Short mmCIF file of C-alpha atoms and ligand atoms in Angstrom, two decimals:
data_model
loop_
_atom_site.label_atom_id
_atom_site.label_comp_id
_atom_site.label_asym_id
_atom_site.label_seq_id
_atom_site.Cartn_x
_atom_site.Cartn_y
_atom_site.Cartn_z
CA UNK A 1 -11.38 -28.96 25.31
CA UNK A 2 -8.54 -26.82 26.62
CA UNK A 3 -8.08 -23.21 25.56
CA UNK A 4 -5.65 -20.51 26.67
CA UNK A 5 -7.50 -17.27 27.28
CA UNK A 6 -7.37 -13.81 28.81
CA UNK A 7 -9.97 -11.59 30.47
CA UNK A 8 -9.85 -8.44 28.33
CA UNK A 9 -9.55 -5.38 30.56
CA UNK A 10 -7.72 -7.30 33.33
CA UNK A 11 -3.90 -7.17 33.07
CA UNK A 12 -1.96 -10.49 33.32
CA UNK A 13 -5.14 -12.56 33.20
CA UNK A 14 -3.86 -15.37 30.98
CA UNK A 15 -5.38 -18.65 32.16
CA UNK A 16 -6.57 -22.05 31.04
CA UNK A 17 -10.23 -22.03 29.94
CA UNK A 18 -12.64 -24.68 28.71
CA UNK A 19 -14.43 -24.51 25.35
CA UNK A 20 -16.81 -27.03 23.79
CA UNK A 21 -15.24 -29.25 21.15
CA UNK A 22 -16.10 -27.71 17.74
CA UNK A 23 -17.64 -29.75 14.96
CA UNK A 24 -18.34 -29.45 11.23
CA UNK A 25 -21.96 -28.65 12.08
CA UNK A 26 -20.75 -25.24 13.33
CA UNK A 27 -20.45 -24.23 9.63
CA UNK A 28 -23.94 -25.06 8.32
CA UNK A 29 -23.23 -24.64 4.58
CA UNK A 30 -21.01 -27.73 4.37
CA UNK A 31 -17.75 -25.74 3.87
CA UNK A 32 -16.46 -26.44 7.38
CA UNK A 33 -12.92 -27.70 7.99
CA UNK A 34 -12.02 -29.29 11.33
CA UNK A 35 -8.40 -28.64 12.20
CA UNK A 36 -6.33 -30.22 14.95
CA UNK A 37 -3.94 -27.58 16.24
CA UNK A 38 -0.25 -28.49 16.17
CA UNK A 39 1.45 -25.16 16.93
CA UNK A 40 0.49 -21.60 17.82
CA UNK A 41 2.84 -18.62 17.73
CA UNK A 42 2.59 -15.53 19.94
CA UNK A 43 3.76 -12.01 19.23
CA UNK A 44 3.67 -8.46 20.59
CA UNK A 45 -0.09 -8.33 20.00
CA UNK A 46 -0.58 -11.22 22.45
CA UNK A 47 1.63 -9.43 24.94
CA UNK A 48 -0.48 -6.27 24.63
CA UNK A 49 -3.68 -8.33 24.92
CA UNK A 50 -2.43 -9.88 28.16
CA UNK A 51 -1.45 -6.42 29.40
CA UNK A 52 -5.09 -5.38 28.74
CA UNK A 53 -3.95 -2.72 26.26
CA UNK A 54 -5.78 -4.30 23.36
CA UNK A 55 -8.39 -6.90 22.40
CA UNK A 56 -12.03 -7.73 23.25
CA UNK A 57 -13.94 -10.90 24.14
CA UNK A 58 -16.55 -12.34 21.76
CA UNK A 59 -20.16 -11.44 22.50
CA UNK A 60 -21.56 -13.57 25.32
CA UNK A 61 -18.11 -14.40 26.78
CA UNK A 62 -16.05 -12.75 29.48
CA UNK A 63 -12.85 -14.28 28.13
CA UNK A 64 -11.00 -14.27 24.82
CA UNK A 65 -9.10 -17.33 23.63
CA UNK A 66 -5.76 -16.03 22.36
CA UNK A 67 -3.61 -17.22 19.43
CA UNK A 68 -3.75 -15.92 15.88
CA UNK A 69 -0.68 -17.60 14.34
CA UNK A 70 -1.81 -21.18 13.88
CA UNK A 71 -0.49 -24.30 12.20
CA UNK A 72 -2.51 -27.52 12.20
CA UNK A 73 -3.59 -30.61 10.36
CA UNK A 74 -7.01 -31.18 8.81
CA UNK A 75 -9.02 -33.96 10.48
CA UNK A 76 -12.34 -33.72 8.67
CA UNK A 77 -14.01 -31.63 5.96
CA UNK A 78 -17.62 -30.74 5.14
CA UNK A 79 -19.32 -32.15 2.04
CA UNK A 80 -18.86 -28.94 0.03
CA UNK A 81 -15.14 -28.52 0.67
CA UNK A 82 -13.18 -28.79 -2.58
CA UNK A 83 -9.64 -27.57 -2.06
CA UNK A 84 -8.59 -29.13 1.24
CA UNK A 85 -8.56 -32.73 2.46
CA UNK A 86 -7.92 -34.59 5.71
CA UNK A 87 -4.20 -34.86 6.42
CA UNK A 88 -3.33 -31.51 4.80
CA UNK A 89 -1.28 -29.04 6.77
CA UNK A 90 -3.02 -25.71 7.07
CA UNK A 91 -3.04 -22.27 8.62
CA UNK A 92 -5.97 -19.84 8.89
CA UNK A 93 -6.53 -16.16 8.20
CA UNK A 94 -7.17 -13.97 11.24
CA UNK A 95 -9.90 -11.49 10.25
CA UNK A 96 -13.50 -12.41 9.69
CA UNK A 97 -15.76 -10.23 7.58
CA UNK A 98 -17.87 -7.36 8.84
CA UNK A 99 -20.49 -5.66 6.72
CA UNK A 100 -18.60 -3.42 4.27
CA UNK A 101 -18.20 -4.03 0.56
CA UNK A 102 -14.55 -5.00 1.12
CA UNK A 103 -15.60 -7.59 3.69
CA UNK A 104 -18.02 -9.14 1.26
CA UNK A 105 -15.45 -9.74 -1.49
CA UNK A 106 -12.81 -11.54 0.58
CA UNK A 107 -10.77 -8.41 1.34
CA UNK A 108 -11.78 -8.17 5.00
CA UNK A 109 -8.26 -6.94 5.76
CA UNK A 110 -9.38 -3.70 4.08
CA UNK A 111 -12.70 -3.34 5.90
CA UNK A 112 -14.03 0.22 5.86
CA UNK A 113 -15.87 -0.31 9.15
CA UNK A 114 -14.41 0.85 12.47
CA UNK A 115 -15.12 -2.53 14.09
CA UNK A 116 -13.01 -5.45 12.93
CA UNK A 117 -13.28 -9.08 13.93
CA UNK A 118 -10.03 -10.96 14.46
CA UNK A 119 -9.63 -14.47 15.78
CA UNK A 120 -7.57 -14.41 18.96
CA UNK A 121 -7.49 -10.61 19.05
CA UNK A 122 -10.82 -8.86 18.77
CA UNK A 123 -14.36 -10.21 19.29
CA UNK A 124 -13.59 -13.76 18.05
CA UNK A 125 -11.92 -16.63 19.88
CA UNK A 126 -8.45 -17.56 18.71
CA UNK A 127 -6.63 -20.75 17.91
CA UNK A 128 -4.80 -21.65 21.14
CA UNK A 129 -7.09 -24.62 21.57
CA UNK A 130 -7.01 -28.31 20.72
CA UNK A 131 -9.24 -28.00 17.66
CA UNK A 132 -10.96 -25.31 15.63
CA UNK A 133 -13.49 -25.28 12.82
CA UNK A 134 -13.75 -22.65 10.13
CA UNK A 135 -15.03 -22.32 6.60
CA UNK A 136 -12.73 -23.39 3.76
CA UNK A 137 -12.70 -19.73 2.75
CA UNK A 138 -10.42 -18.91 5.71
CA UNK A 139 -8.22 -21.99 5.63
CA UNK A 140 -4.93 -21.85 3.75
CA UNK A 141 -3.02 -24.93 2.71
CA UNK A 142 0.62 -25.11 3.81
CA UNK A 143 2.86 -27.17 1.53
CA UNK A 144 4.29 -30.25 3.21
CA UNK A 145 7.79 -29.04 2.36
CA UNK A 146 7.23 -25.93 4.49
CA UNK A 147 5.85 -27.66 7.59
CA UNK A 148 9.03 -26.84 9.51
CA UNK A 149 8.13 -23.12 9.17
CA UNK A 150 4.63 -23.70 10.69
CA UNK A 151 3.67 -20.61 12.74
CA UNK A 152 5.44 -18.18 10.41
CA UNK A 153 2.62 -18.28 7.84
CA UNK A 154 0.56 -15.53 9.51
CA UNK A 155 3.38 -13.05 10.14
CA UNK A 156 4.58 -13.78 6.60
CA UNK A 157 1.13 -12.92 5.24
CA UNK A 158 1.37 -9.48 6.90
CA UNK A 159 4.82 -8.86 5.37
CA UNK A 160 3.63 -10.06 1.95
CA UNK A 161 0.59 -7.79 2.08
CA UNK A 162 2.60 -4.73 3.18
CA UNK A 163 4.97 -5.08 0.23
CA UNK A 164 2.23 -5.89 -2.24
CA UNK A 165 0.37 -2.77 -1.08
CA UNK A 166 3.49 -0.71 -1.72
CA UNK A 167 3.82 -2.02 -5.27
CA UNK A 168 0.12 -1.60 -5.99
CA UNK A 169 0.14 1.96 -4.65
CA UNK A 170 3.17 2.73 -6.79
CA UNK A 171 1.23 2.06 -9.94
CA UNK A 172 0.60 5.82 -9.61
CA UNK A 173 4.12 6.15 -11.10
CA UNK A 174 3.22 4.23 -14.30
CA UNK A 175 6.84 3.04 -14.29
CA UNK A 176 8.45 2.22 -10.94
CA UNK A 177 11.69 0.26 -10.70
CA UNK A 178 12.73 0.40 -7.03
CA UNK A 179 16.33 -0.53 -6.33
CA UNK A 180 17.08 0.18 -2.71
CA UNK A 181 14.90 -0.78 0.25
CA UNK A 182 15.31 -0.09 3.96
CA UNK A 183 13.59 -2.45 6.39
CA UNK A 184 13.38 -0.91 9.85
CA UNK A 185 13.34 -3.52 12.60
CA UNK A 186 14.67 -7.09 12.57
CA UNK A 187 11.87 -8.85 14.44
CA UNK A 188 9.72 -11.39 12.62
CA UNK A 189 8.00 -8.88 10.31
CA UNK A 190 11.28 -7.13 9.50
CA UNK A 191 13.06 -10.40 8.73
CA UNK A 192 10.22 -11.79 6.63
CA UNK A 193 9.92 -8.47 4.76
CA UNK A 194 13.65 -8.69 4.07
CA UNK A 195 13.06 -12.05 2.40
CA UNK A 196 10.13 -10.81 0.28
CA UNK A 197 12.17 -7.81 -0.94
CA UNK A 198 15.19 -9.98 -1.71
CA UNK A 199 12.92 -12.26 -3.71
CA UNK A 200 11.84 -9.18 -5.67
CA UNK A 201 15.48 -8.42 -6.48
CA UNK A 202 16.04 -5.31 -4.36
CA UNK A 203 19.18 -4.18 -2.61
CA UNK A 204 17.93 -4.55 0.97
CA UNK A 205 19.30 -2.88 4.11
CA UNK A 206 17.74 -4.14 7.33
CA UNK A 207 18.27 -1.83 10.30
CA UNK A 208 17.98 -2.67 13.99
CA UNK A 209 19.59 -1.60 17.23
CA UNK A 210 21.45 -4.76 18.20
CA UNK A 211 25.09 -5.05 17.20
CA UNK A 212 26.17 -7.37 14.39
CA UNK A 213 26.74 -10.96 15.47
CA UNK A 214 23.33 -11.46 17.05
CA UNK A 215 20.88 -13.97 15.61
CA UNK A 216 18.80 -11.40 13.75
CA UNK A 217 21.87 -9.99 12.02
CA UNK A 218 22.91 -13.54 11.06
CA UNK A 219 19.48 -14.17 9.56
CA UNK A 220 19.61 -10.91 7.58
CA UNK A 221 23.06 -11.82 6.27
CA UNK A 222 21.89 -15.37 5.57
CA UNK A 223 19.29 -13.79 3.28
CA UNK A 224 22.12 -11.90 1.56
CA UNK A 225 20.80 -8.55 2.70
CA UNK A 226 22.88 -5.93 4.54
CA UNK A 227 22.43 -5.71 8.30
CA UNK A 228 22.92 -2.25 9.77
CA UNK A 229 23.18 -1.79 13.53
CA UNK A 230 21.83 1.69 14.16
CA UNK A 231 24.01 1.92 17.27
CA UNK A 232 27.06 1.69 15.05
CA UNK A 233 25.66 3.36 11.92
CA UNK A 234 22.69 5.69 12.49
CA UNK A 235 20.30 5.82 9.54
CA UNK A 236 21.55 9.33 8.60
CA UNK A 237 25.01 7.86 8.12
CA UNK A 238 23.69 5.00 6.02
CA UNK A 239 21.84 7.48 3.81
CA UNK A 240 25.05 9.53 3.46
CA UNK A 241 26.82 6.36 2.28
CA UNK A 242 24.24 4.73 -0.02
CA UNK A 243 21.51 7.32 -0.61
CA UNK A 244 17.84 7.43 0.34
CA UNK A 245 15.54 4.45 -0.18
CA UNK A 246 12.91 3.89 -2.87
CA UNK A 247 10.91 1.78 -0.44
CA UNK A 248 10.92 1.70 3.37
CA UNK A 249 9.09 -0.83 5.51
CA UNK A 250 8.79 0.16 9.15
CA UNK A 251 8.39 -2.84 11.45
CA UNK A 252 9.98 -1.51 14.63
CA UNK A 253 6.91 -1.18 16.83
CA UNK A 254 8.17 2.34 17.63
CA UNK A 255 6.13 5.25 16.30
CA UNK A 256 9.08 7.63 16.68
CA UNK A 257 11.13 5.54 14.25
CA UNK A 258 8.15 5.27 11.90
CA UNK A 259 7.93 9.10 11.70
CA UNK A 260 11.71 9.53 11.47
CA UNK A 261 11.69 7.19 8.46
CA UNK A 262 9.94 10.00 6.58
CA UNK A 263 13.29 11.82 6.47
CA UNK A 264 15.01 9.00 4.59
CA UNK A 265 12.73 8.21 1.68
CA UNK A 266 13.81 9.19 -1.84
CA UNK A 267 11.76 11.00 -4.48
CA UNK A 268 8.67 9.12 -5.71
CA UNK A 269 9.22 6.57 -2.96
CA UNK A 270 6.82 4.75 -0.69
CA UNK A 271 6.97 4.22 3.07
CA UNK A 272 4.86 1.44 4.63
CA UNK A 273 3.97 1.40 8.33
CA UNK A 274 3.19 -2.06 9.71
CA UNK A 275 3.52 -1.69 13.50
CA UNK A 276 0.64 -1.89 15.95
CA UNK A 277 1.70 0.65 18.59
CA UNK A 278 -0.66 0.18 21.53
CA UNK A 279 0.93 2.88 23.72
CA UNK A 280 0.53 6.65 23.98
CA UNK A 281 3.96 7.86 22.92
CA UNK A 282 4.32 11.34 21.43
CA UNK A 283 7.34 12.57 19.47
CA UNK A 284 8.44 15.90 18.03
CA UNK A 285 9.06 15.86 14.27
CA UNK A 286 10.62 18.44 11.89
CA UNK A 287 7.26 18.93 10.24
CA UNK A 288 8.12 21.84 7.88
CA UNK A 289 11.12 19.96 6.54
CA UNK A 290 9.16 16.73 6.04
CA UNK A 291 6.19 18.55 4.56
CA UNK A 292 8.21 20.38 1.89
CA UNK A 293 10.32 17.34 1.04
CA UNK A 294 7.27 15.12 0.71
CA UNK A 295 5.48 17.57 -1.54
CA UNK A 296 8.51 18.34 -3.71
CA UNK A 297 9.36 14.64 -3.89
CA UNK A 298 5.89 13.16 -4.54
CA UNK A 299 6.31 10.72 -1.63
CA UNK A 300 3.71 8.30 -0.34
CA UNK A 301 2.90 6.83 3.09
CA UNK A 302 0.77 3.66 3.38
CA UNK A 303 -0.47 1.89 6.50
CA UNK A 304 -0.91 -1.88 6.18
CA UNK A 305 -2.68 -4.25 8.56
CA UNK A 306 -3.50 -7.94 8.54
CA UNK A 307 -3.84 -10.03 5.38
CA UNK A 308 -6.39 -11.95 3.38
CA UNK A 309 -6.13 -15.39 1.86
CA UNK A 310 -4.34 -14.17 -1.27
CA UNK A 311 -1.56 -12.61 0.84
CA UNK A 312 -1.13 -15.87 2.77
CA UNK A 313 -0.75 -17.67 -0.55
CA UNK A 314 1.77 -15.21 -1.92
CA UNK A 315 3.70 -15.22 1.39
CA UNK A 316 3.88 -19.01 1.22
CA UNK A 317 5.39 -18.75 -2.27
CA UNK A 318 7.98 -16.34 -0.92
CA UNK A 319 8.84 -18.80 1.86
CA UNK A 320 9.17 -21.59 -0.70
CA UNK A 321 11.52 -19.52 -2.87
CA UNK A 322 13.37 -18.47 0.28
CA UNK A 323 13.97 -22.11 1.17
CA UNK A 324 15.42 -22.72 -2.29
CA UNK A 325 17.64 -19.65 -2.24
CA UNK A 326 18.72 -19.56 1.41
CA UNK A 327 18.10 -23.04 2.81
CA UNK A 328 17.83 -23.31 6.58
CA UNK A 329 17.88 -19.57 7.24
CA UNK A 330 14.21 -18.74 7.84
CA UNK A 331 13.68 -21.51 10.40
CA UNK A 332 16.22 -19.78 12.63
CA UNK A 333 13.44 -17.26 13.43
CA UNK A 334 11.63 -20.03 15.36
CA UNK A 335 13.67 -19.58 18.52
CA UNK A 336 11.54 -20.52 21.54
CA UNK A 337 9.13 -23.49 21.59
CA UNK A 338 7.14 -24.24 24.73
CA UNK A 339 5.56 -27.68 25.06
CA UNK A 340 1.86 -28.10 25.79
CA UNK A 341 -1.07 -26.06 27.12
CA UNK A 342 0.03 -26.54 30.74
CA UNK A 343 3.06 -24.35 30.13
CA UNK A 344 1.17 -21.24 29.06
CA UNK A 345 2.71 -19.17 31.88
CA UNK A 346 6.17 -19.99 30.58
CA UNK A 347 5.02 -19.07 27.06
CA UNK A 348 3.93 -15.61 28.23
CA UNK A 349 7.02 -15.19 30.39
CA UNK A 350 9.32 -15.82 27.41
CA UNK A 351 7.27 -13.46 25.27
CA UNK A 352 7.71 -10.64 27.79
CA UNK A 353 11.11 -11.31 29.31
CA UNK A 354 13.33 -13.04 26.77
CA UNK A 355 15.07 -10.31 24.77
CA UNK A 356 16.73 -12.76 22.36
CA UNK A 357 13.46 -14.49 21.42
CA UNK A 358 12.49 -13.89 17.81
CA UNK A 359 9.53 -16.26 17.90
CA UNK A 360 7.93 -17.84 20.94
CA UNK A 361 5.39 -20.54 20.12
CA UNK A 362 3.40 -23.31 21.73
CA UNK A 363 4.11 -26.80 20.55
CA UNK A 364 0.61 -28.22 21.12
CA UNK A 365 1.39 -31.59 19.60
CA UNK A 366 4.16 -33.00 17.42
CA UNK A 367 1.76 -34.73 15.06
C1 BGC B 1 -1.85 -9.58 13.68
C2 BGC B 1 -2.73 -9.08 12.57
C3 BGC B 1 -3.76 -8.14 13.16
C4 BGC B 1 -3.08 -7.04 13.93
C5 BGC B 1 -4.04 -6.03 14.53
C6 BGC B 1 -1.25 -8.44 14.44
O1 BGC B 1 -0.46 -8.96 15.48
O2 BGC B 1 -0.81 -10.40 13.19
O3 BGC B 1 -3.34 -10.18 11.94
O4 BGC B 1 -4.57 -7.58 12.15
O5 BGC B 1 -2.28 -7.60 14.95
O6 BGC B 1 -4.95 -6.57 15.44
ZN1 ZN B 2 0.36 -10.91 14.96
#
């Protein structure tokens, strides 16, 4: 069957590869689920993988099949599968367990090992294929009523985890009632984080460079959050107007902004970093000022990567509530479909060159 792959270590190596058709027998304990792929999203990680900045091939292969944001339909299930049936729409988690305690209890997103296994990213083939098989453990049901949001399940799981981590970490406060949140960046993670925080009842300010009137600002406003163009209102000015934030999510992909965010967090607050910054940027920071303010203000910084099945499930609930509250808004993130495996070059071109694209994805098959 067809697969879209790269040669890790070789820039711009995206190509069409051939993989054997998977079958339920690949999961010997009877928990296998055979999924026919309908859509696969791409993001900055895929761009970095194709630029050879990131990612490794599975053992025994010199190529890596890309694609970690998948949406498909179940064709067949093993005899021990209980929660999923043929015809169900599904997505799949990205990480697969290593050897640590956290890996063994379903929290592979928190592995304590240096090596991590991620489908489509590191040491495991991805989902940009015609079919894939995986154990029920890694397959997440997508409600039929959310099928139009297809490839957003994986990015949503990362946003849901980041915010859940913030709330869990803040149990250190015994009582924590955050009111104001800043979301830095209005790409997919920023927009989906905006939704999760709105669902939690916060006063959300989403900051990005582009002026108001662009699609991302319309989506933010559609979610009844406040869009702030940092070209018009730098974050310092926003803080002067409304005060510091109780919670900041950085999703800019820019480590300089992630560090600068440390200047704008209120006492007892939490800052979450979610960006994968593959480059080698260095920035100068006012370290004495940040150090004293963070100590005197009991502030917390948390890094958050990936997501396990429970975060997918909670993200899906947030999408469902979002559809009730703000119908038709979230699907506006799905800006750039590309039809079929043959158009993989166009897929990568849009990902790299189209500045207005919020989500580029491959439409493998309509049904
Ligand atoms: C993916 C995550 C992954 C991370 C690091 C992101 O693009 O969405 O699932 O853990 O890259 O590889
Ligand atoms: Zn991703």
